[in-house]
Amino acid sequence: MNAKLSIEGVSKRFKDKLVLEKIDIDIMDGEFVCVVGPSGCGKTTLLRIIAGLEEPSEGNILLEGREINGPSPDRGMIFQEYSLFPWKTVRKNVSFGLEIDNMPREEINRTVEKYIKMVGLSGFEEHYPNEISGGMKQRVAIARALAKDPFVFLMDEPFGSLDAQTRNMLQDELLSIWEKTQKTIVFVTHSVDEALYISDRVAVMSANPGRITKIIDVNVERPRERTDLKIMRERKEILDLLEVELKKLLIR
Amino acid sequence: MGHKFRERKYVIEISSLVTFLVAWELVARFLIKSEIKLPTLSSTILALFGGGYKLIFDIGISMLHLSIGLSLAILIGILIGSLMGWFKIGSRIGDPIMELLRPIPPLAWIPFAIIWIGLNHQSAGFIIFIGAFFPILTNTYTGFKNVPPILIESAKVLGCNNGTKLIRHVALPSSLPFIVAGIRISVGVGWMCVVAAEMFGVSYYGLGTWLWQYYALHQMNKVMAYMIVLGLIGLAMDRCLRFLERRASKGEM
């Protein structure tokens, strides 16, 4: 099987500081990969490079074998902070990317309706972002990216600022959207439990400079239980790796 | 209970205003006893309604002057402000010139307004433009400079990838609350400039023109009446724009 997204020897330097060092990972079509690591390990930077919002200092990103060139809707991005346009309603936020492309009105309406329904926000189309909850805002952001039908879905701690219940609920909804749409997802998080619950593979990163120390397969059937003992072995392995990282930071 | 409290608050405000007006009438009538030093409320009201249609023409011409100045200020202010806020080089080019020109009081431009443009409506409009321009410029600049980067990045990953589109679809709507606030301030400043701009005889009609004319004729009750008209129109415009400003900040525009 060919890789959908190949990250080949990507390094990133900000001035003299090496933030990412030789990141290599192939992500398959339809795969759900999580990237975990301590804060400051460059996981967000890696995602921004894949999105085309930052240039790598070295290395390449290939999407379906072609080198990427700047940001593009073929790599949809969900940010950690709320990124909706506050002056647009839910409907207008979701249709934004389609209107930019001058898609015919009818097709826009159909697409927007489909994805608003998929994220469970029917009935909230005319609400403004400041009138809906944090969880709903992230759902709108997901619908907005989905509407552009991206090859890859990049998510930067999208549920990081939500309360635990909402977070669990959105993880389940994301999984069901993933199953429906068969998208390839790269999901950055600092929560090991979140990573193990949702992903096929977990890339564990270390800091200073940011490197992928290990890629762990999560060979557990879905739907998973959050407390599944089968995950516990992987959980321990990742936590041990991260603990080593933490100790390194404390010694310094 | 809330309703009752609201009603009572209203009562206090009205009685405050009524007391002020009654005090004015009494002080003018029995204490000052001079229509020139302080015209009474009653003679001011008579002056207000006694002039017939002339007041309407005066308001109309003053509004014309305001709209000349204001529309120029909005056009040029938003244009230059957005260029200065969006492009780093723009602010470096524009800043020194703007900082030099801004502190010059608008009325100091009157001599050049007359020489460059002459004694006409456009000349009054120019003075008002000078007053109204800077608040719009600085607010547009602030708005464009502070477009949240995450909104620009979101737009980019959604395919909104060139500068013009980003300005039109992201920077401009994101700055709109700032711009509308700037326009509201400008209307206030511009309205203040109207009286002075009309002082040097740019037109036959005009609130400012006739405020001075009536002063020259020592018809102080008419001067007072025109002051009240100036105040009320200024208040009405401010209220309308505050309403627009609230809507703009909610994104409903």
Coordinates of C-alpha atoms in Angstrom, one line a residue:
Chain A
M1 CA 0.0 0.0 0.0
N2 CA 1.2 3.4 -0.9
A3 CA 1.5 6.2 1.6
K4 CA -1.1 9.0 1.4
L5 CA 1.2 11.4 3.2
S6 CA 4.9 11.0 3.5
I7 CA 7.0 13.1 5.8
E8 CA 10.6 12.7 4.7
G9 CA 13.5 14.0 6.8
V10 CA 11.7 17.1 7.9
S11 CA 13.7 19.4 10.1
K12 CA 12.8 22.9 11.3
R13 CA 15.0 25.6 12.7
F14 CA 13.7 28.8 14.2
K15 CA 16.7 31.1 14.0
D16 CA 19.4 28.9 15.7
K17 CA 17.0 26.7 17.6
L18 CA 16.4 23.2 16.1
V19 CA 12.8 22.5 16.8
L20 CA 12.3 19.4 14.6
E21 CA 15.0 17.0 13.7
K22 CA 14.6 14.6 10.8
I23 CA 11.0 13.6 11.1
D24 CA 10.2 10.6 9.0
I25 CA 6.8 9.0 8.9
D26 CA 4.5 7.5 6.2
I27 CA 0.8 7.8 6.8
M28 CA -1.5 5.4 4.9
D29 CA -4.7 6.2 3.2
G30 CA -7.6 6.3 5.7
E31 CA -5.3 5.9 8.6
F32 CA -5.8 7.7 11.9
V33 CA -2.4 8.7 13.4
C34 CA -1.9 10.6 16.6
V35 CA 1.2 12.5 17.6
V36 CA 1.8 12.8 21.3
G37 CA 4.7 14.5 23.1
P38 CA 5.6 16.9 25.8
S39 CA 4.8 20.6 25.3
G40 CA 7.5 22.3 23.2
C41 CA 8.4 19.1 21.3
G42 CA 7.3 20.7 18.1
K43 CA 4.2 18.6 17.4
T44 CA 2.2 21.7 16.5
T45 CA 5.1 22.9 14.3
L46 CA 5.1 19.6 12.5
L47 CA 1.4 19.8 11.8
R48 CA 1.7 23.4 10.6
I49 CA 4.5 22.3 8.2
I50 CA 2.2 19.6 6.8
A51 CA -0.6 22.2 6.5
G52 CA 1.8 24.4 4.5
L53 CA 1.7 27.2 7.1
E54 CA 5.4 26.9 7.8
E55 CA 8.2 25.9 5.5
P56 CA 10.5 23.0 6.6
S57 CA 14.2 24.0 6.9
E58 CA 15.0 20.6 5.4
G59 CA 13.1 17.6 4.0
N60 CA 9.9 17.2 2.1
I61 CA 6.2 16.6 2.6
L62 CA 4.6 14.4 -0.1
L63 CA 0.8 14.2 -0.5
E64 CA -0.1 11.4 -2.8
G65 CA 3.5 11.4 -4.1
R66 CA 3.5 15.1 -4.9
E67 CA 5.4 17.7 -3.0
I68 CA 3.2 20.1 -1.2
N69 CA 3.4 23.8 -1.9
G70 CA 1.9 26.2 0.7
P71 CA -1.5 25.9 2.4
S72 CA -4.3 24.2 0.4
P73 CA -7.8 22.8 1.1
D74 CA -6.5 19.3 0.3
R75 CA -5.1 19.4 3.8
G76 CA -7.9 20.6 6.1
M77 CA -6.8 21.9 9.4
I78 CA -8.6 22.2 12.7
F79 CA -6.9 24.5 15.2
Q80 CA -6.7 24.3 18.9
E81 CA -8.1 27.8 19.4
Y82 CA -11.5 28.7 18.0
S83 CA -10.9 29.7 14.5
L84 CA -14.5 30.5 13.2
F85 CA -15.1 33.8 11.6
P86 CA -17.0 35.7 14.3
W87 CA -18.9 37.8 11.8
K88 CA -20.4 34.8 9.9
T89 CA -23.2 32.5 11.0
V90 CA -22.6 28.8 11.3
R91 CA -23.9 28.2 7.8
K92 CA -21.7 31.0 6.4
N93 CA -18.6 29.7 8.1
V94 CA -19.1 26.3 6.6
S95 CA -19.8 27.7 3.2
F96 CA -16.9 30.0 3.2
G97 CA -14.4 27.7 1.5
L98 CA -16.9 26.8 -1.1
E99 CA -17.9 30.4 -1.9
I100 CA -14.2 31.2 -2.4
D101 CA -14.2 28.6 -5.2
N102 CA -17.4 30.1 -6.7
M103 CA -19.2 26.8 -6.4
P104 CA -22.8 27.0 -7.7
R105 CA -25.2 28.1 -5.0
E106 CA -27.3 25.0 -5.0
E107 CA -24.3 22.7 -4.6
I108 CA -23.0 24.9 -1.8
N109 CA -26.3 24.6 0.0
R110 CA -26.4 20.9 -0.4
T111 CA -22.8 20.4 0.8
V112 CA -23.2 22.7 3.7
E113 CA -26.4 21.1 4.8
K114 CA -24.8 17.6 4.6
Y115 CA -21.8 18.5 6.8
I116 CA -23.7 20.5 9.3
K117 CA -26.0 17.5 9.7
M118 CA -23.0 15.2 10.0
V119 CA -21.5 17.1 12.9
G120 CA -25.0 17.3 14.5
L121 CA -25.6 21.0 14.3
S122 CA -28.8 21.1 12.3
G123 CA -31.0 23.9 13.7
F124 CA -28.0 26.0 14.6
E125 CA -27.3 27.2 11.0
E126 CA -28.2 30.9 11.7
H127 CA -26.3 31.1 15.0
Y128 CA -23.2 33.2 15.4
P129 CA -20.0 31.7 16.9
N130 CA -20.4 33.7 20.1
E131 CA -23.8 32.2 20.6
I132 CA -22.7 28.5 20.7
S133 CA -20.6 26.5 23.1
G134 CA -16.9 25.6 22.6
G135 CA -17.7 22.0 21.6
M136 CA -20.1 23.3 19.0
K137 CA -17.5 25.7 17.6
Q138 CA -15.1 22.9 17.0
R139 CA -17.8 20.9 15.3
V140 CA -18.4 23.8 13.0
A141 CA -14.7 24.0 12.3
I142 CA -14.8 20.3 11.5
A143 CA -17.7 20.7 9.1
R144 CA -16.0 23.7 7.5
A145 CA -12.9 21.7 6.7
L146 CA -14.9 18.6 5.6
A147 CA -16.9 20.7 3.2
K148 CA -13.7 21.2 1.2
D149 CA -13.4 17.4 0.9
P150 CA -9.7 17.3 2.0
F151 CA -7.4 14.3 1.4
V152 CA -5.9 14.7 4.9
F153 CA -7.4 16.1 8.0
L154 CA -4.9 17.8 10.3
M155 CA -6.1 18.4 13.9
D156 CA -4.1 20.4 16.4
E157 CA -5.4 19.5 19.9
P158 CA -8.8 20.3 18.7
F159 CA -10.5 19.2 21.9
G160 CA -7.8 20.5 24.3
S161 CA -9.8 23.3 25.7
L162 CA -13.1 21.4 26.2
D163 CA -14.4 19.8 29.4
A164 CA -14.0 16.1 29.8
Q165 CA -17.6 15.0 28.9
T166 CA -17.7 17.2 25.7
R167 CA -14.3 15.9 24.8
N168 CA -15.3 12.3 25.1
M169 CA -18.4 12.9 23.1
L170 CA -16.5 14.7 20.3
Q171 CA -13.9 11.9 20.2
D172 CA -16.7 9.5 19.5
E173 CA -18.3 11.8 16.9
L174 CA -15.0 12.3 15.2
L175 CA -14.5 8.5 15.0
S176 CA -17.9 8.1 13.4
I177 CA -17.2 10.9 10.9
W178 CA -13.8 9.2 10.2
E179 CA -15.6 5.9 9.5
K180 CA -18.1 7.6 7.3
T181 CA -15.7 9.7 5.3
Q182 CA -12.6 7.4 5.3
K183 CA -10.4 10.4 5.7
T184 CA -6.7 10.2 6.6
I185 CA -6.3 12.0 10.0
V186 CA -3.2 13.3 11.7
F187 CA -4.2 14.3 15.2
V188 CA -1.9 16.1 17.6
T189 CA -2.6 15.8 21.3
H190 CA -0.8 15.8 24.7
S191 CA -3.3 13.3 26.1
V192 CA -2.0 9.7 25.9
D193 CA -5.5 8.4 26.7
E194 CA -7.1 10.4 23.9
A195 CA -4.4 9.1 21.4
L196 CA -4.9 5.5 22.4
Y197 CA -8.7 5.7 22.3
I198 CA -9.0 7.2 18.8
S199 CA -6.0 6.3 16.7
D200 CA -4.5 3.4 14.7
R201 CA -0.9 4.5 15.4
V202 CA 0.7 6.8 18.0
A203 CA 3.8 8.7 17.1
V204 CA 5.6 9.6 20.4
M205 CA 7.8 12.6 20.2
S206 CA 10.6 13.9 22.4
A207 CA 11.6 17.5 22.9
N208 CA 14.8 19.5 22.2
P209 CA 15.0 18.8 19.4
G210 CA 11.7 17.4 18.5
R211 CA 12.1 13.8 17.2
I212 CA 9.8 10.9 16.8
T213 CA 11.2 8.4 19.3
K214 CA 8.7 5.6 18.7
I215 CA 5.7 4.7 16.6
I216 CA 3.3 2.4 18.4
D217 CA 0.5 0.4 16.8
V218 CA -2.7 0.3 18.7
N219 CA -4.0 -3.2 17.7
V220 CA -7.3 -3.0 19.5
E221 CA -10.6 -3.4 17.7
R222 CA -13.0 -0.5 17.6
P223 CA -15.3 0.4 19.3
R224 CA -12.8 0.6 22.2
E225 CA -13.4 1.0 25.9
R226 CA -11.6 3.9 27.4
T227 CA -10.5 1.6 30.3
D228 CA -9.7 -1.4 28.0
L229 CA -6.9 -3.5 29.6
K230 CA -5.6 -4.3 26.2
I231 CA -4.7 -0.6 25.7
M232 CA -2.9 -0.5 29.1
R233 CA 0.3 -2.1 27.8
E234 CA 0.7 0.6 25.1
R235 CA -0.4 3.2 27.6
K236 CA 2.4 2.2 29.9
E237 CA 5.0 2.1 27.1
I238 CA 4.1 5.6 26.0
L239 CA 4.0 7.0 29.5
D240 CA 7.4 5.5 30.2
L241 CA 8.8 7.2 27.1
L242 CA 7.2 10.5 28.1
E243 CA 8.5 10.2 31.6
V244 CA 12.1 9.8 30.4
E245 CA 11.4 13.1 28.5
L246 CA 10.1 14.8 31.5
K247 CA 13.1 13.7 33.6
K248 CA 15.4 15.1 30.9
L249 CA 13.6 18.4 31.1
L250 CA 13.9 18.4 34.9
I251 CA 17.6 17.7 35.0
R252 CA 18.4 20.4 32.6
Chain B
M1 CA -40.0 44.7 39.9
G2 CA -37.4 45.3 37.2
H3 CA -40.0 47.1 35.2
K4 CA -41.0 49.4 38.0
F5 CA -37.3 50.2 38.7
R6 CA -36.9 51.1 35.0
E7 CA -39.9 53.4 35.1
R8 CA -38.6 55.2 38.1
K9 CA -35.1 55.7 36.5
Y10 CA -36.8 57.2 33.5
V11 CA -38.8 59.6 35.8
I12 CA -35.6 60.8 37.4
E13 CA -34.0 61.6 34.1
I14 CA -37.0 63.5 32.8
S15 CA -37.3 65.5 35.9
S16 CA -33.6 66.4 35.8
L17 CA -34.1 67.7 32.2
V18 CA -37.3 69.6 33.0
T19 CA -35.7 71.2 36.1
F20 CA -32.7 72.3 34.0
L21 CA -35.0 73.9 31.4
V22 CA -37.2 75.6 34.0
A23 CA -34.1 76.9 35.9
W24 CA -32.8 78.3 32.6
E25 CA -36.1 80.1 31.9
L26 CA -36.3 81.5 35.4
V27 CA -32.6 82.5 35.6
A28 CA -32.8 84.2 32.2
R29 CA -36.1 85.9 32.9
F30 CA -35.7 87.1 36.5
L31 CA -31.9 87.2 37.1
I32 CA -30.1 88.0 34.0
K33 CA -32.9 90.0 32.4
S34 CA -31.0 90.4 29.1
E35 CA -32.0 88.6 25.8
I36 CA -28.4 89.1 24.6
K37 CA -26.5 87.7 27.5
L38 CA -28.9 84.8 28.0
P39 CA -32.0 84.4 25.9
T40 CA -34.9 82.8 27.7
L41 CA -36.0 79.2 26.9
S42 CA -39.3 80.6 25.5
S43 CA -37.8 83.0 23.1
T44 CA -35.3 80.3 22.0
I45 CA -38.2 78.0 21.2
L46 CA -40.0 80.8 19.4
A47 CA -36.8 81.4 17.4
L48 CA -36.5 77.7 16.6
F49 CA -40.0 77.4 15.1
G50 CA -40.4 81.0 14.0
G51 CA -38.0 81.0 11.1
G52 CA -40.1 78.8 8.8
Y53 CA -38.4 76.6 6.2
K54 CA -35.1 78.4 6.5
L55 CA -33.9 76.1 9.3
I56 CA -34.5 73.1 7.0
F57 CA -32.3 74.7 4.3
D58 CA -29.6 75.5 6.9
I59 CA -29.7 71.9 8.2
G60 CA -29.6 70.6 4.6
I61 CA -26.6 72.6 3.6
S62 CA -24.7 71.7 6.7
M63 CA -25.5 68.1 6.1
L64 CA -24.1 68.5 2.6
H65 CA -20.9 69.9 3.9
L66 CA -20.7 67.1 6.4
S67 CA -21.3 64.4 3.8
I68 CA -18.7 65.8 1.4
G69 CA -16.1 65.7 4.2
L70 CA -17.2 62.5 5.7
S71 CA -17.4 60.5 2.5
L72 CA -14.0 61.6 1.4
A73 CA -12.7 60.8 4.9
I74 CA -14.3 57.3 4.8
L75 CA -12.9 56.5 1.3
I76 CA -9.4 57.8 1.8
G77 CA -9.2 56.8 5.5
I78 CA -10.1 53.2 4.9
L79 CA -7.9 53.0 1.9
I80 CA -4.7 54.4 3.5
G81 CA -5.5 52.8 6.9
S82 CA -5.9 49.4 5.4
L83 CA -2.7 49.7 3.4
M84 CA -0.8 50.8 6.5
G85 CA -2.2 48.1 8.6
W86 CA -1.9 45.2 6.2
F87 CA 1.6 45.8 4.8
K88 CA 4.5 46.3 7.2
I89 CA 6.2 48.6 4.7
G90 CA 2.9 50.6 4.5
S91 CA 3.0 51.7 8.1
R92 CA 6.6 52.6 7.8
I93 CA 5.9 54.8 4.8
G94 CA 2.7 56.3 6.1
D95 CA 3.5 56.7 9.8
P96 CA 5.9 59.7 9.6
I97 CA 3.7 61.7 7.4
M98 CA 0.5 60.9 9.3
E99 CA 2.1 61.6 12.6
L100 CA 3.3 65.0 11.3
L101 CA -0.1 66.0 9.8
R102 CA -2.4 64.7 12.5
P103 CA -1.7 67.2 15.3
I104 CA -2.5 70.1 13.0
P105 CA -6.0 71.4 14.1
P106 CA -8.4 71.1 11.2
L107 CA -9.3 74.8 11.5
A108 CA -5.7 75.7 10.8
W109 CA -6.3 74.5 7.3
I110 CA -8.9 77.1 6.6
P111 CA -6.6 79.7 4.8
F112 CA -5.3 77.0 2.5
A113 CA -8.8 75.6 1.9
I114 CA -9.8 79.0 0.7
I115 CA -6.8 79.5 -1.5
W116 CA -6.8 76.0 -2.9
I117 CA -10.5 75.4 -3.3
G118 CA -12.2 78.8 -2.9
L119 CA -15.3 79.9 -1.0
N120 CA -17.7 77.0 -1.8
H121 CA -19.2 73.8 -0.4
Q122 CA -16.2 71.7 -1.3
S123 CA -14.0 74.0 0.8
A124 CA -16.2 73.5 3.9
G125 CA -16.2 69.8 3.1
F126 CA -12.4 69.9 3.0
I127 CA -12.1 71.2 6.5
I128 CA -14.5 68.6 7.8
F129 CA -12.6 66.0 5.9
I130 CA -9.4 67.0 7.7
G131 CA -11.2 66.6 11.0
A132 CA -12.9 63.3 10.1
F133 CA -10.0 61.6 8.3
F134 CA -7.7 60.7 11.2
P135 CA -10.1 58.8 13.5
I136 CA -11.1 56.6 10.5
L137 CA -7.4 56.2 9.4
T138 CA -6.2 55.2 12.9
N139 CA -9.1 52.8 13.6
T140 CA -8.9 51.1 10.2
Y141 CA -5.1 50.8 10.8
T142 CA -5.7 49.2 14.2
G143 CA -8.3 46.9 12.8
F144 CA -6.1 45.6 10.0
K145 CA -3.1 45.3 12.2
N146 CA -5.0 43.2 14.7
V147 CA -6.7 40.7 12.4
P148 CA -6.3 37.5 14.4
P149 CA -3.6 35.4 12.6
I150 CA -5.6 32.3 13.2
L151 CA -8.4 33.7 11.0
I152 CA -6.0 34.4 8.2
E153 CA -4.5 30.9 8.5
S154 CA -8.0 29.3 8.6
A155 CA -8.9 31.2 5.5
K156 CA -5.6 30.0 3.8
V157 CA -6.2 26.4 4.5
L158 CA -9.8 26.8 3.2
G159 CA -8.4 27.9 -0.2
C160 CA -8.5 31.7 0.3
N161 CA -5.0 32.1 -0.7
N162 CA -4.3 35.4 -2.3
G163 CA -3.9 38.9 -0.8
T164 CA -6.9 40.5 -2.3
K165 CA -9.2 37.7 -1.3
L166 CA -7.8 37.7 2.2
I167 CA -8.3 41.4 2.5
R168 CA -11.8 41.3 1.2
H169 CA -13.0 38.2 3.0
V170 CA -11.1 38.3 6.2
A171 CA -9.2 41.5 7.1
L172 CA -12.0 43.9 6.1
P173 CA -14.9 42.1 7.9
S174 CA -12.6 41.5 10.9
S175 CA -11.8 45.2 11.0
L176 CA -15.3 46.4 10.5
P177 CA -16.2 47.0 14.1
F178 CA -13.0 49.2 14.4
I179 CA -13.9 51.0 11.2
V180 CA -17.5 51.7 12.3
A181 CA -16.2 53.0 15.6
G182 CA -13.8 55.3 13.7
I183 CA -16.6 56.6 11.6
R184 CA -18.7 57.4 14.7
I185 CA -15.8 59.4 16.2
S186 CA -15.3 61.1 12.8
V187 CA -18.9 62.1 12.6
G188 CA -18.6 63.8 16.0
V189 CA -15.4 65.6 15.1
G190 CA -16.7 66.5 11.6
W191 CA -19.9 67.9 13.1
M192 CA -17.8 70.1 15.4
C193 CA -15.9 71.4 12.4
V194 CA -19.1 72.4 10.6
V195 CA -19.6 75.6 12.5
A196 CA -16.0 76.7 11.9
A197 CA -16.0 75.6 8.3
E198 CA -19.0 77.6 7.5
M199 CA -17.7 80.6 9.4
F200 CA -15.8 82.1 6.5
G201 CA -18.8 82.5 4.2
V202 CA -18.7 79.4 2.0
S203 CA -22.4 79.3 1.4
Y204 CA -25.6 81.3 1.9
Y205 CA -27.3 78.6 4.0
G206 CA -25.8 76.5 6.8
L207 CA -26.2 76.1 10.5
G208 CA -22.7 77.5 11.1
T209 CA -23.1 80.3 8.6
W210 CA -26.3 81.6 10.3
L211 CA -25.0 81.0 13.8
W212 CA -22.5 83.7 13.0
Q213 CA -24.9 85.8 11.0
Y214 CA -27.3 85.9 13.9
Y215 CA -24.5 86.7 16.3
A216 CA -23.6 89.6 14.1
L217 CA -27.2 90.8 14.3
H218 CA -27.2 90.2 18.1
Q219 CA -30.2 87.9 17.7
M220 CA -29.0 85.7 20.5
N221 CA -32.1 83.6 20.9
K222 CA -31.6 82.4 17.3
V223 CA -27.9 81.7 18.0
M224 CA -29.1 79.6 21.0
A225 CA -31.7 77.9 18.9
Y226 CA -29.1 76.9 16.3
M227 CA -26.8 75.6 19.0
I228 CA -29.6 73.4 20.2
V229 CA -30.2 72.1 16.7
L230 CA -26.5 71.4 16.3
G231 CA -26.5 69.5 19.6
L232 CA -29.6 67.5 18.8
I233 CA -28.4 66.4 15.3
G234 CA -25.0 65.5 16.7
L235 CA -26.8 63.4 19.4
A236 CA -29.0 61.7 16.8
M237 CA -26.1 60.8 14.5
D238 CA -24.1 59.5 17.4
R239 CA -27.0 57.3 18.6
C240 CA -27.5 55.9 15.1
L241 CA -23.9 55.0 14.7
R242 CA -23.7 53.5 18.2
F243 CA -26.5 51.2 17.0
L244 CA -24.6 50.3 13.9
E245 CA -21.4 49.8 15.9
R246 CA -23.1 47.3 18.2
R247 CA -24.4 45.4 15.2
A248 CA -21.0 45.5 13.5
S249 CA -19.2 44.1 16.5
K250 CA -21.8 41.2 16.6
G251 CA -21.0 40.6 13.0
E252 CA -24.5 41.4 11.8
M253 CA -23.6 43.6 8.9

